[in-house]
Amino acid sequence: WKSNWKNSSMDNMIKQWHSVNASFSLMESYGQSHSVEYERVAMLRSDVLYATPIDIYLLDNLHKIIDQDNSHFVMPPFCLYPVNDRMI
């Protein structure tokens, strides 16, 4: 394959998800060995200043729907749905 933007972006996305998976594996391993049970986890960028609070339980701001059984992925509302640079 010739290196181009599309191939490079795909490589970076695969690397990103590998890192996410490694982070979750490390968190699960630590939790098991230290008897820690995580209720909710936020994966946030460390190079971004979040000027407004992010409610990691709120699923629908308009109707105030809250994820009470931890079964949803919550994405900040300051993106261009359905894609943003927080998690693709």
Short mmCIF file of C-alpha atoms in Angstrom, two decimals:
data_model
loop_
_atom_site.label_atom_id
_atom_site.label_comp_id
_atom_site.label_asym_id
_atom_site.label_seq_id
_atom_site.Cartn_x
_atom_site.Cartn_y
_atom_site.Cartn_z
CA TRP A 1 0.00 0.00 0.00
CA LYS A 2 1.11 3.49 -0.71
CA SER A 3 1.07 5.71 2.31
CA ASN A 4 -1.72 8.24 2.04
CA TRP A 5 -4.11 10.11 4.29
CA LYS A 6 -6.73 7.35 4.27
CA ASN A 7 -4.30 4.55 5.18
CA SER A 8 -2.59 6.71 7.79
CA SER A 9 -5.92 7.62 9.41
CA MET A 10 -6.98 3.99 9.54
CA ASP A 11 -3.64 3.02 11.11
CA ASN A 12 -4.06 5.75 13.73
CA MET A 13 -7.62 4.68 14.51
CA ILE A 14 -6.48 1.08 15.01
CA LYS A 15 -3.67 2.28 17.29
CA GLN A 16 -6.19 4.39 19.24
CA TRP A 17 -8.51 1.44 19.82
CA HIS A 18 -5.57 -0.78 20.77
CA SER A 19 -4.63 1.81 23.42
CA VAL A 20 -8.23 2.01 24.64
CA ASN A 21 -8.36 -1.78 24.93
CA ALA A 22 -5.02 -1.86 26.79
CA SER A 23 -6.32 0.81 29.20
CA PHE A 24 -9.45 -1.18 29.97
CA SER A 25 -7.42 -4.38 30.42
CA LEU A 26 -5.10 -2.64 32.87
CA MET A 27 -8.06 -1.15 34.75
CA GLU A 28 -9.78 -4.55 35.00
CA SER A 29 -6.58 -6.24 36.17
CA TYR A 30 -6.02 -3.60 38.85
CA GLY A 31 -9.66 -3.81 39.93
CA GLN A 32 -9.50 -7.59 40.32
CA SER A 33 -6.23 -7.60 42.24
CA HIS A 34 -7.29 -4.76 44.58
CA SER A 35 -11.00 -5.62 44.96
CA VAL A 36 -12.07 -2.44 43.19
CA GLU A 37 -15.33 -2.31 41.24
CA TYR A 38 -15.70 0.65 38.89
CA GLU A 39 -19.16 2.13 38.57
CA ARG A 40 -18.42 4.48 35.67
CA VAL A 41 -15.30 5.29 33.65
CA ALA A 42 -14.59 8.43 31.64
CA MET A 43 -11.97 8.41 28.91
CA LEU A 44 -11.06 12.03 28.27
CA ARG A 45 -8.36 13.72 26.26
CA SER A 46 -5.54 15.13 28.36
CA ASP A 47 -4.72 17.87 25.83
CA VAL A 48 -8.16 19.51 25.96
CA LEU A 49 -9.49 22.11 28.37
CA TYR A 50 -13.11 21.22 29.08
CA ALA A 51 -14.76 24.58 29.68
CA THR A 52 -18.13 23.08 30.58
CA PRO A 53 -18.91 20.10 32.83
CA ILE A 54 -19.45 16.70 31.21
CA ASP A 55 -22.20 14.68 32.83
CA ILE A 56 -21.19 11.07 32.19
CA TYR A 57 -24.62 9.81 33.27
CA LEU A 58 -26.80 12.06 31.12
CA LEU A 59 -27.99 10.39 27.88
CA ASP A 60 -30.45 13.01 26.66
CA ASN A 61 -30.09 16.58 27.87
CA LEU A 62 -33.44 17.68 26.43
CA HIS A 63 -35.47 14.98 28.19
CA LYS A 64 -33.06 14.55 31.14
CA ILE A 65 -32.68 10.80 30.54
CA ILE A 66 -30.02 9.26 32.79
CA ASP A 67 -28.18 5.96 32.28
CA GLN A 68 -28.89 4.27 35.59
CA ASP A 69 -27.78 0.76 34.65
CA ASN A 70 -24.42 1.69 33.04
CA SER A 71 -25.30 0.23 29.67
CA HIS A 72 -24.52 3.17 27.38
CA PHE A 73 -21.53 5.03 26.04
CA VAL A 74 -21.88 8.76 26.66
CA MET A 75 -20.36 11.26 24.25
CA PRO A 76 -20.05 14.98 25.07
CA PRO A 77 -22.69 17.10 23.33
CA PHE A 78 -20.17 19.54 21.86
CA CYS A 79 -19.50 17.58 18.70
CA LEU A 80 -20.87 17.27 15.20
CA TYR A 81 -23.08 14.21 15.49
CA PRO A 82 -22.34 11.40 14.74
CA VAL A 83 -18.58 12.03 14.60
CA ASN A 84 -16.25 13.94 16.87
CA ASP A 85 -12.63 13.57 17.90
CA ARG A 86 -13.44 12.22 21.37
CA MET A 87 -14.13 8.67 20.20
CA ILE A 88 -14.94 7.66 16.65
#
